Short mmCIF file of C-alpha atoms and ligand atoms in Angstrom, two decimals:
data_model
loop_
_atom_site.label_atom_id
_atom_site.label_comp_id
_atom_site.label_asym_id
_atom_site.label_seq_id
_atom_site.Cartn_x
_atom_site.Cartn_y
_atom_site.Cartn_z
CA MET A 1198 19.83 -4.56 26.50
CA THR A 1199 22.37 -6.78 24.30
CA LYS A 1200 21.38 -6.55 20.23
CA ASP A 1201 20.91 -8.80 18.35
CA PRO A 1202 23.62 -8.68 15.07
CA VAL A 1203 22.05 -7.02 12.15
CA GLY A 1204 20.45 -4.10 15.44
CA LEU A 1205 17.28 -5.75 17.04
CA LEU A 1206 16.29 -6.60 20.36
CA PRO A 1207 16.64 -10.14 21.09
CA GLN A 1208 12.61 -10.62 21.09
CA VAL A 1209 11.99 -9.01 17.59
CA ALA A 1210 14.97 -10.86 16.13
CA ALA A 1211 13.80 -14.75 17.72
CA SER A 1212 10.25 -13.31 16.43
CA LEU A 1213 11.18 -13.20 13.02
CA ARG A 1214 13.82 -15.54 12.29
CA HIS A 1215 11.58 -17.81 13.83
CA ARG A 1216 8.35 -16.30 11.58
CA ARG A 1217 6.20 -15.96 14.57
CA PRO A 1218 2.98 -14.03 14.43
CA PHE A 1219 3.66 -10.93 16.57
CA LEU A 1220 2.45 -7.02 16.99
CA TRP A 1221 5.91 -4.88 17.37
CA LEU A 1222 5.33 -1.65 19.08
CA ASN A 1223 6.96 1.26 17.66
CA GLY A 1224 10.08 3.08 19.95
CA ASN A 1225 10.61 5.97 17.98
CA ARG A 1226 7.21 6.91 16.81
CA ARG A 1227 7.31 10.74 17.79
CA PRO A 1228 4.33 13.67 18.85
CA ILE A 1229 3.55 15.21 15.05
CA ASP A 1230 4.43 18.71 16.99
CA ALA A 1231 7.75 17.54 17.22
CA LEU A 1232 7.82 16.70 13.10
CA SER A 1233 7.31 20.30 12.18
CA ASP A 1234 10.30 20.71 9.93
CA GLY A 1235 10.43 17.92 8.07
CA PRO A 1236 11.83 18.07 4.13
CA PHE A 1237 7.72 17.21 4.08
CA GLY A 1238 4.57 17.97 4.89
CA LEU A 1239 0.43 17.81 4.23
CA ALA A 1240 1.13 21.21 1.17
CA ASP A 1241 3.45 18.13 -0.82
CA VAL A 1242 0.01 16.02 -0.10
CA HIS A 1243 -2.42 18.63 -1.15
CA ALA A 1244 0.09 19.16 -3.83
CA ALA A 1245 -1.13 16.02 -4.93
CA ALA A 1246 -4.24 15.79 -5.33
CA ALA A 1247 -4.52 19.58 -7.15
CA ARG A 1248 -3.03 17.39 -9.57
CA LEU A 1249 -5.31 14.12 -9.57
CA ASP A 1250 -8.25 17.03 -9.61
CA ARG A 1251 -6.96 18.89 -12.74
CA PHE A 1252 -6.23 15.31 -14.37
CA ALA A 1253 -9.46 13.58 -13.70
CA PRO A 1254 -11.38 14.80 -16.87
CA LEU A 1255 -8.01 12.73 -18.98
CA LEU A 1256 -9.71 9.94 -16.31
CA ALA A 1257 -13.10 10.12 -17.48
CA SER A 1258 -13.18 10.02 -20.82
CA LEU A 1259 -10.35 7.83 -21.15
CA PHE A 1260 -12.03 5.41 -19.05
CA PRO A 1261 -16.12 4.81 -18.76
CA GLU A 1262 -15.89 3.50 -15.42
CA LEU A 1263 -15.54 6.15 -14.37
CA ALA A 1264 -17.60 8.48 -16.34
CA ALA A 1265 -19.65 8.84 -12.99
CA THR A 1266 -17.28 10.57 -10.61
CA GLY A 1267 -15.86 12.87 -13.54
CA GLY A 1268 -12.67 11.11 -13.66
CA ILE A 1269 -12.23 10.80 -9.24
CA ILE A 1270 -10.82 6.85 -8.65
CA GLU A 1271 -11.62 5.99 -5.24
CA SER A 1272 -13.17 3.69 -3.15
CA VAL A 1273 -15.94 3.38 -0.27
CA LEU A 1274 -15.40 3.75 3.69
CA VAL A 1275 -17.76 0.69 5.04
CA PRO A 1276 -19.72 -0.11 8.28
CA ALA A 1277 -18.28 -3.68 8.82
CA PRO A 1278 -20.76 -4.42 11.92
CA ASN A 1279 -20.76 -8.19 11.46
CA LEU A 1280 -16.91 -7.92 11.04
CA GLU A 1281 -16.74 -6.08 14.12
CA ASN A 1282 -17.95 -8.48 16.15
CA GLU A 1283 -16.27 -11.05 15.13
CA LEU A 1284 -12.90 -8.67 15.59
CA LEU A 1285 -13.60 -6.27 18.43
CA GLY A 1286 -16.06 -9.15 20.29
CA SER A 1287 -16.86 -7.09 23.68
CA ALA A 1288 -13.89 -4.38 23.07
CA PRO A 1289 -15.47 -0.45 23.30
CA GLY A 1290 -15.51 0.92 19.92
CA ARG A 1291 -16.31 0.74 16.26
CA LEU A 1292 -15.31 -1.01 13.09
CA LEU A 1293 -15.18 -0.52 9.16
CA VAL A 1294 -13.13 -0.98 6.10
CA LYS A 1295 -11.57 0.97 3.51
CA CYS A 1296 -12.64 -1.11 0.38
CA ASP A 1297 -9.74 -0.67 -2.10
CA HIS A 1298 -10.33 -4.15 -3.42
CA ALA A 1299 -12.80 -2.28 -5.51
CA LEU A 1300 -10.94 0.78 -6.43
CA PRO A 1301 -11.76 1.18 -10.38
CA VAL A 1302 -8.97 0.74 -13.33
CA ALA A 1303 -7.18 -0.98 -11.15
CA GLY A 1304 -8.47 -3.12 -8.80
CA SER A 1305 -6.62 -2.60 -6.43
CA ILE A 1306 -4.39 0.48 -3.89
CA LYS A 1307 -1.56 0.92 -6.55
CA ALA A 1308 -4.68 2.16 -8.93
CA ARG A 1309 -4.07 5.44 -6.39
CA GLY A 1310 0.25 6.15 -6.41
CA GLY A 1311 0.66 4.68 -10.29
CA ILE A 1312 -1.67 6.12 -12.59
CA TYR A 1313 -0.70 9.14 -10.91
CA GLU A 1314 2.63 8.57 -11.82
CA VAL A 1315 2.06 7.97 -14.70
CA LEU A 1316 0.29 11.50 -15.51
CA CYS A 1317 3.00 12.88 -14.21
CA HIS A 1318 5.48 11.36 -16.61
CA ALA A 1319 2.78 12.79 -19.40
CA GLU A 1320 1.29 15.70 -18.81
CA ASP A 1321 5.53 16.67 -18.18
CA LEU A 1322 6.89 15.50 -21.18
CA ALA A 1323 4.26 16.60 -23.16
CA ILE A 1324 4.82 19.90 -21.40
CA GLY A 1325 9.01 19.93 -22.12
CA ASP A 1326 8.19 18.82 -25.35
CA GLY A 1327 5.91 22.04 -26.55
CA LEU A 1328 3.21 19.83 -27.31
CA ILE A 1329 0.56 21.26 -24.86
CA GLU A 1330 0.61 23.86 -22.45
CA PRO A 1331 1.28 23.80 -17.94
CA GLY A 1332 -2.20 24.71 -16.62
CA GLY A 1333 -4.21 23.98 -20.26
CA ASP A 1334 -6.74 20.99 -20.45
CA ILE A 1335 -5.05 18.16 -19.38
CA ARG A 1336 -7.62 16.21 -22.40
CA GLN A 1337 -5.32 17.91 -25.14
CA LEU A 1338 -3.05 14.45 -23.89
CA GLN A 1339 -4.97 12.75 -26.76
CA SER A 1340 -4.76 14.62 -29.12
CA ASP A 1341 -2.65 12.74 -32.40
CA ALA A 1342 0.59 14.89 -32.40
CA VAL A 1343 1.12 13.70 -28.29
CA LYS A 1344 0.13 10.04 -28.61
CA ALA A 1345 2.72 9.86 -31.93
CA ARG A 1346 5.31 11.09 -29.20
CA PHE A 1347 4.15 9.13 -26.33
CA ALA A 1348 3.99 6.19 -29.08
CA ARG A 1349 8.55 6.71 -29.72
CA HIS A 1350 8.41 6.27 -25.33
CA SER A 1351 8.31 3.81 -23.16
CA VAL A 1352 6.95 3.44 -19.31
CA ALA A 1353 8.57 0.56 -16.81
CA VAL A 1354 7.82 -0.28 -13.45
CA GLY A 1355 9.15 -3.68 -11.44
CA SER A 1356 6.56 -5.13 -9.60
CA THR A 1357 5.14 -8.13 -8.42
CA GLY A 1358 1.67 -7.86 -10.29
CA ASN A 1359 -0.82 -4.92 -8.59
CA LEU A 1360 1.78 -2.11 -9.67
CA GLY A 1361 1.95 -3.25 -12.80
CA LEU A 1362 -0.93 -3.71 -13.47
CA SER A 1363 -2.36 -0.56 -12.90
CA ILE A 1364 1.10 1.39 -13.98
CA GLY A 1365 0.41 -0.81 -17.95
CA ILE A 1366 -2.79 -0.49 -18.06
CA MET A 1367 -2.27 3.29 -17.63
CA ALA A 1368 0.67 4.09 -19.79
CA ALA A 1369 -1.10 2.04 -22.35
CA ALA A 1370 -3.65 3.98 -22.54
CA LEU A 1371 -2.30 7.60 -23.16
CA GLY A 1372 -0.72 5.44 -25.87
CA PHE A 1373 3.25 4.43 -24.26
CA ARG A 1374 5.24 1.54 -24.97
CA ALA A 1375 4.40 -0.46 -21.44
CA VAL A 1376 6.94 -2.59 -19.87
CA VAL A 1377 6.85 -4.37 -16.76
CA HIS A 1378 9.01 -6.36 -15.62
CA MET A 1379 7.74 -8.79 -12.83
CA SER A 1380 9.03 -11.60 -10.28
CA SER A 1381 9.33 -14.44 -10.23
CA ASP A 1382 6.37 -15.00 -7.62
CA ALA A 1383 3.62 -12.92 -9.39
CA LYS A 1384 0.67 -14.47 -10.81
CA ALA A 1385 0.24 -16.27 -14.13
CA TRP A 1386 -3.50 -14.76 -14.13
CA LYS A 1387 -1.31 -11.20 -13.49
CA LYS A 1388 0.79 -11.39 -16.15
CA SER A 1389 -1.58 -12.77 -18.36
CA ARG A 1390 -4.56 -9.70 -18.20
CA LEU A 1391 -1.54 -7.45 -18.85
CA ARG A 1392 0.12 -9.56 -21.96
CA ASP A 1393 -3.74 -9.43 -22.88
CA ARG A 1394 -3.98 -5.46 -23.14
CA GLY A 1395 -1.12 -4.92 -25.19
CA VAL A 1396 1.49 -4.82 -22.24
CA GLU A 1397 5.37 -6.52 -22.56
CA VAL A 1398 5.69 -8.59 -19.28
CA VAL A 1399 8.92 -10.01 -18.87
CA GLU A 1400 9.72 -13.07 -16.21
CA HIS A 1401 12.80 -13.05 -14.17
CA ASP A 1402 13.52 -15.41 -12.11
CA GLY A 1403 13.87 -14.57 -8.43
CA ASP A 1404 11.91 -11.66 -6.58
CA PHE A 1405 10.56 -7.47 -6.90
CA GLY A 1406 14.04 -7.21 -6.27
CA ARG A 1407 15.41 -8.51 -8.91
CA ALA A 1408 12.76 -7.54 -11.45
CA VAL A 1409 13.59 -3.98 -10.12
CA GLU A 1410 17.26 -3.93 -10.69
CA ALA A 1411 16.58 -5.41 -14.47
CA GLY A 1412 13.21 -2.43 -15.36
CA ARG A 1413 15.72 0.01 -13.99
CA ARG A 1414 18.93 -0.82 -15.38
CA GLN A 1415 17.04 -1.81 -18.99
CA ALA A 1416 15.61 2.20 -18.83
CA GLU A 1417 18.73 3.47 -17.31
CA SER A 1418 20.22 2.75 -20.94
CA ASP A 1419 17.05 4.36 -23.06
CA PRO A 1420 16.75 7.17 -23.17
CA ASP A 1421 13.15 7.02 -24.19
CA ALA A 1422 12.41 5.13 -21.26
CA TYR A 1423 10.93 6.35 -17.87
CA PHE A 1424 11.36 3.64 -15.04
CA VAL A 1425 8.62 3.86 -11.77
CA ASP A 1426 10.95 3.28 -9.32
CA ASP A 1427 9.00 1.87 -5.55
CA GLU A 1428 12.17 1.29 -4.09
CA TYR A 1429 12.52 5.02 -3.49
CA SER A 1430 9.45 7.78 -5.68
CA PRO A 1431 7.92 10.02 -4.51
CA THR A 1432 5.96 10.46 -6.72
CA LEU A 1433 3.92 7.48 -5.77
CA PHE A 1434 4.16 8.05 -2.32
CA PHE A 1435 2.23 11.48 -2.99
CA GLY A 1436 -0.20 10.10 -5.13
CA TYR A 1437 -0.78 7.47 -2.14
CA ALA A 1438 -0.68 9.58 0.22
CA VAL A 1439 -4.48 11.40 -1.32
CA ALA A 1440 -6.16 8.51 0.30
CA ALA A 1441 -5.33 10.41 3.50
CA LEU A 1442 -7.24 13.86 2.91
CA ARG A 1443 -10.53 11.54 0.70
CA LEU A 1444 -10.78 9.59 3.54
CA LYS A 1445 -11.19 12.08 6.77
CA ARG A 1446 -13.40 14.22 4.51
CA GLN A 1447 -15.41 9.62 4.03
CA LEU A 1448 -15.26 9.97 8.12
CA ASP A 1449 -16.67 13.14 7.72
CA GLU A 1450 -19.90 13.16 6.02
CA LEU A 1451 -19.93 9.47 8.32
CA ALA A 1452 -20.41 12.16 11.29
CA ILE A 1453 -17.20 9.73 12.58
CA THR A 1454 -14.80 12.24 15.25
CA VAL A 1455 -11.75 11.57 15.67
CA ASP A 1456 -9.56 12.90 18.94
CA ALA A 1457 -8.43 12.00 22.28
CA ASP A 1458 -11.91 10.30 23.19
CA HIS A 1459 -12.51 9.29 19.96
CA PRO A 1460 -8.66 7.38 18.53
CA LEU A 1461 -8.79 6.18 15.06
CA PHE A 1462 -6.23 3.31 15.22
CA VAL A 1463 -5.48 2.32 10.71
CA TYR A 1464 -4.39 -1.35 9.86
CA LEU A 1465 -2.40 -0.86 5.97
CA PRO A 1466 -0.86 -4.11 4.48
CA CYS A 1467 2.34 -3.16 3.33
CA GLY A 1468 5.02 -4.24 0.88
CA VAL A 1469 6.97 -1.63 0.39
CA GLY A 1470 6.67 0.30 1.66
CA GLY A 1471 4.68 2.93 -0.44
CA SER A 1472 0.84 3.04 -0.44
CA PRO A 1473 1.48 1.83 3.60
CA GLY A 1474 3.47 4.95 4.25
CA GLY A 1475 1.87 7.61 1.45
CA ILE A 1476 -1.17 7.01 3.83
CA LEU A 1477 0.28 7.07 7.06
CA PHE A 1478 2.12 9.82 6.53
CA GLY A 1479 -0.87 11.71 5.55
CA LEU A 1480 -3.21 11.28 7.66
CA ARG A 1481 -0.19 11.17 10.73
CA HIS A 1482 -0.09 15.40 9.34
CA LEU A 1483 -4.67 15.53 8.55
CA PHE A 1484 -4.82 13.59 13.34
CA GLY A 1485 -1.83 14.24 14.74
CA ASP A 1486 -1.45 11.79 17.98
CA HIS A 1487 -5.06 11.16 17.59
CA VAL A 1488 -4.15 8.43 14.56
CA HIS A 1489 -3.04 4.41 15.07
CA CYS A 1490 -1.29 4.12 12.26
CA PHE A 1491 0.47 -0.25 12.08
CA LEU A 1492 1.40 -1.62 9.07
CA ALA A 1493 1.00 -6.00 8.04
CA GLU A 1494 3.17 -7.83 6.58
CA PRO A 1495 3.20 -11.56 6.01
CA VAL A 1496 6.03 -13.79 8.20
CA GLU A 1497 7.98 -14.46 5.43
CA ALA A 1498 8.91 -10.37 4.29
CA PRO A 1499 8.38 -8.32 7.03
CA CYS A 1500 10.81 -5.56 5.22
CA VAL A 1501 9.14 -2.44 7.12
CA LEU A 1502 8.84 -3.65 10.21
CA LEU A 1503 12.66 -5.25 10.11
CA ARG A 1504 13.51 -1.50 9.18
CA LEU A 1505 11.64 0.50 11.73
CA ALA A 1506 12.99 -1.19 14.41
CA LEU A 1507 16.51 -1.20 13.71
CA ASP A 1508 18.15 0.42 16.21
CA ARG A 1509 20.34 2.63 13.99
CA ASP A 1510 17.54 3.44 10.11
CA ARG A 1511 19.59 1.53 6.72
CA PRO A 1512 18.32 -0.15 4.39
CA ILE A 1513 18.79 -4.23 5.25
CA SER A 1514 17.04 -7.43 3.58
CA VAL A 1515 14.48 -9.96 5.46
CA ARG A 1516 17.59 -12.65 4.14
CA GLU A 1517 19.83 -11.46 6.58
CA LEU A 1518 17.47 -12.88 8.77
CA GLY A 1519 17.27 -16.28 7.11
CA LEU A 1520 13.72 -15.34 5.33
CA ALA A 1521 12.85 -16.81 1.60
CA ASN A 1522 10.21 -13.55 0.95
CA CYS A 1523 8.15 -16.55 -0.31
CA THR A 1524 4.18 -15.88 0.12
CA GLU A 1525 0.48 -15.88 -0.51
CA ALA A 1526 0.56 -12.40 -0.23
CA ASP A 1527 2.83 -11.29 -3.67
CA GLY A 1528 1.31 -7.51 -3.26
CA LEU A 1529 4.24 -7.82 -0.22
CA ALA A 1530 6.06 -10.23 -1.25
CA VAL A 1531 8.96 -7.59 -0.53
CA ALA A 1532 11.83 -8.33 0.86
CA GLN A 1533 14.21 -5.37 1.49
CA ALA A 1534 11.43 -1.31 2.51
CA SER A 1535 11.44 1.54 -0.33
CA ASP A 1536 14.34 3.26 0.70
CA PHE A 1537 11.79 7.06 0.00
CA ALA A 1538 9.17 6.16 2.38
CA ALA A 1539 10.92 3.38 5.49
CA PRO A 1540 12.69 6.68 6.91
CA LEU A 1541 9.60 8.87 6.86
CA MET A 1542 7.75 6.24 8.29
CA ARG A 1543 9.88 5.61 11.49
CA PRO A 1544 8.76 8.26 13.66
CA LEU A 1545 4.86 8.02 12.20
CA ALA A 1546 4.44 4.40 13.23
CA SER A 1547 2.96 3.17 15.58
CA GLY A 1548 3.76 -0.50 14.74
CA ALA A 1549 3.55 -3.35 13.01
CA TYR A 1550 3.24 -6.59 12.85
CA THR A 1551 2.93 -10.09 10.97
CA VAL A 1552 0.50 -13.29 9.37
CA THR A 1553 1.53 -16.31 8.34
CA ASP A 1554 0.19 -17.47 4.31
CA ASP A 1555 -2.33 -19.23 7.04
CA MET A 1556 -4.30 -16.52 9.37
CA LEU A 1557 -4.38 -14.68 5.39
CA PHE A 1558 -6.50 -17.63 3.93
CA ASP A 1559 -8.96 -17.45 7.17
CA ASP A 1560 -8.96 -14.33 6.73
CA MET A 1561 -10.40 -13.38 4.07
CA ARG A 1562 -13.15 -16.02 4.63
CA LEU A 1563 -13.88 -14.81 7.22
CA LEU A 1564 -14.19 -11.33 5.51
CA ASP A 1565 -16.34 -12.58 2.85
CA ARG A 1566 -17.97 -14.58 5.33
CA THR A 1567 -19.01 -11.78 7.54
CA GLU A 1568 -19.68 -9.44 5.19
CA GLY A 1569 -19.40 -10.54 1.16
CA LEU A 1570 -17.02 -8.75 0.34
CA SER A 1571 -13.92 -10.99 -2.03
CA VAL A 1572 -10.12 -10.36 -1.77
CA GLU A 1573 -6.45 -11.21 -2.81
CA PRO A 1574 -5.09 -12.71 0.39
CA SER A 1575 -2.52 -9.29 0.11
CA ALA A 1576 -5.87 -7.73 1.08
CA ALA A 1577 -6.70 -9.82 4.41
CA ALA A 1578 -3.95 -8.77 5.88
CA GLY A 1579 -5.49 -6.08 7.44
CA LEU A 1580 -8.51 -7.87 9.69
CA ALA A 1581 -5.40 -9.60 11.56
CA GLY A 1582 -4.81 -5.48 13.92
CA PRO A 1583 -7.86 -5.32 15.49
CA ARG A 1584 -7.31 -8.32 17.30
CA TRP A 1585 -3.37 -8.28 17.98
CA LEU A 1586 -4.44 -4.37 19.68
CA THR A 1587 -7.25 -5.94 21.51
CA THR A 1588 -6.66 -9.28 23.30
CA SER A 1589 -2.36 -8.99 22.15
CA ALA A 1590 -0.09 -7.55 25.83
CA GLU A 1591 1.29 -5.86 23.98
CA GLY A 1592 -1.89 -4.91 22.34
CA ARG A 1593 -3.25 -3.71 25.73
CA ALA A 1594 -0.04 -2.21 26.34
CA TYR A 1595 -0.41 0.05 23.36
CA GLN A 1596 -4.08 0.81 24.66
CA ASP A 1597 -2.77 1.53 28.13
CA GLY A 1598 -0.30 3.53 27.00
CA CYS A 1599 -2.36 5.92 25.54
CA ALA A 1600 -5.33 6.43 27.38
CA ILE A 1601 -7.56 4.61 25.67
CA GLY A 1602 -9.43 2.99 28.24
CA THR A 1603 -12.08 4.90 28.02
CA ALA A 1604 -11.99 6.49 24.64
CA ARG A 1605 -14.16 4.90 22.02
CA PRO A 1606 -12.00 4.04 19.15
CA THR A 1607 -12.97 3.52 15.74
CA HIS A 1608 -10.68 0.70 13.43
CA ILE A 1609 -10.64 1.04 10.26
CA VAL A 1610 -9.11 -2.28 8.33
CA TRP A 1611 -8.00 -1.04 4.99
CA THR A 1612 -8.41 -4.29 2.26
CA THR A 1613 -6.60 -3.43 -0.24
CA GLY A 1614 -6.44 -5.45 -3.50
CA GLY A 1615 -9.12 -8.12 -5.27
CA SER A 1616 -11.33 -7.01 -7.77
CA LEU A 1617 -9.93 -8.57 -10.18
CA VAL A 1618 -9.14 -11.72 -8.70
CA PRO A 1619 -10.87 -14.22 -11.66
CA GLU A 1620 -13.64 -16.90 -10.73
CA ALA A 1621 -10.82 -19.56 -10.53
CA GLU A 1622 -7.90 -18.62 -7.91
CA ARG A 1623 -10.71 -17.44 -5.96
CA GLN A 1624 -12.37 -20.51 -6.12
CA ARG A 1625 -8.81 -22.13 -4.92
CA PHE A 1626 -8.49 -18.99 -1.92
CA ALA A 1627 -12.47 -20.53 -0.70
CA SER A 1628 -10.29 -24.65 -0.39
CA ALA A 1629 -7.40 -23.43 0.66
CA ARG A 1630 -5.42 -24.60 4.79
CA SER A 1631 -6.06 -22.95 7.97
CA SER A 1632 -4.51 -21.83 10.50
CA GLY A 1633 -6.29 -23.48 12.78
CA PRO A 1634 -6.84 -21.68 16.47
CA ALA A 1635 -4.24 -18.22 16.20
CA GLY A 1636 -2.11 -17.12 19.26
CA TYR A 1637 -3.14 -13.73 19.62
C1 LIG B 629 1.27 -3.26 -3.51
C2 LIG B 629 0.04 -3.94 -2.62
C3 LIG B 629 0.13 -3.62 -1.12
C4 LIG B 629 1.51 -2.99 -0.48
O1 LIG B 629 1.31 -1.24 -0.99
P1 LIG B 629 2.94 -0.92 -1.14
O2 LIG B 629 3.61 -0.08 -1.36
O3 LIG B 629 4.32 -2.33 -1.74
O4 LIG B 629 3.98 -1.35 0.29
C5 LIG B 629 -0.93 -3.81 -0.97
N1 LIG B 629 -1.88 -4.63 -0.90
C6 LIG B 629 -1.61 -5.07 -1.95
C7 LIG B 629 -2.85 -5.42 -2.24
C8 LIG B 629 -0.74 -4.44 -2.86
O5 LIG B 629 -0.44 -5.06 -4.15
#
């Protein structure tokens, strides 16, 4: 078939260019057994989990809200029967919500990877300078000598908002100078929240890519600066991936089986691809071919769908399709996918779909009305997933293709941010425009 000039099938290119919400199925998904010789595996996820466990006493001591869990930052997995009725209708299966919108400390999924990467850097720096012993009590990072050292060192990041909150809060808590480079679409409340915490916020015209580039350049010229690179970070990726191990435990506790008769469908809001990529990497390695992960992106910023749908993998911006990366879903407002996460996702993801901002606002209200959960626009992107899979022609074809006809699937909608959203902002969301009847 002839390809669009950028290397897409014509229908895919047309849907993307015309900002038409659609479900894309990944023809490059591979059985997990075909991938055993990759450079990364489940051992990397376990290593990150073990290191986070080691950091827990320090987190418990720094953040009172973590005392109850002994320093483990985790969210609940809850059955959502009312939402299930709305989204699945008469289709078989059950639906749960993974509530990362309520993750403590940072209020979004960025609490997983972001906090992990800052802690890793802090420990490496302190060991490198001979201030603590490897393997010793991690709470030594709170000693006066270590704090004095950290005060002369800066941790920087480029962010549309939530990664800045996560990195900024953690870096400041350890005594680092924290610098967050923010894109013009970053919400005002996220900037002021950071400034209130003593974080330096640098604003940039243009989008997320610009903010990252500026931060990277500034940190490169400063030997006492560390830059968290959201466009290429294995540490963020495996920090996020730990969620897969924790989710498995939560499914076990709820006695939910994952096998050929009980496939697991997971819907992940996707920006640069690090958090959903890490999670689906972990889930595919744990559940093999019985887990089906779908990425959810705004019609204005489908950077991961675009990259995965290319005939040959290469970095590419949604601007090449004439898209502007303008969306109320600030957490997903990314024009170009992570160069670390995207190639890893290519054989693992089942597909991706796009949503309009109006659909996001409708689904935010639906989640609030049915389950009483309040999230930010980005975090509502997962709700469209079960509809795409159960009611669209492509979704049904996918289910037929994996012989799901007789099975009882479990659908998990991952809500990724929102518990820190101020009340005035919530009011604005509540009265935002509606999309009218959606065509799935
Ligand atoms: C950042 C973010 C995502 C997506 O994470 P990426 O690693 O950028 O793909 C999803 N939801 C929210 C609320 C976010 O802030």
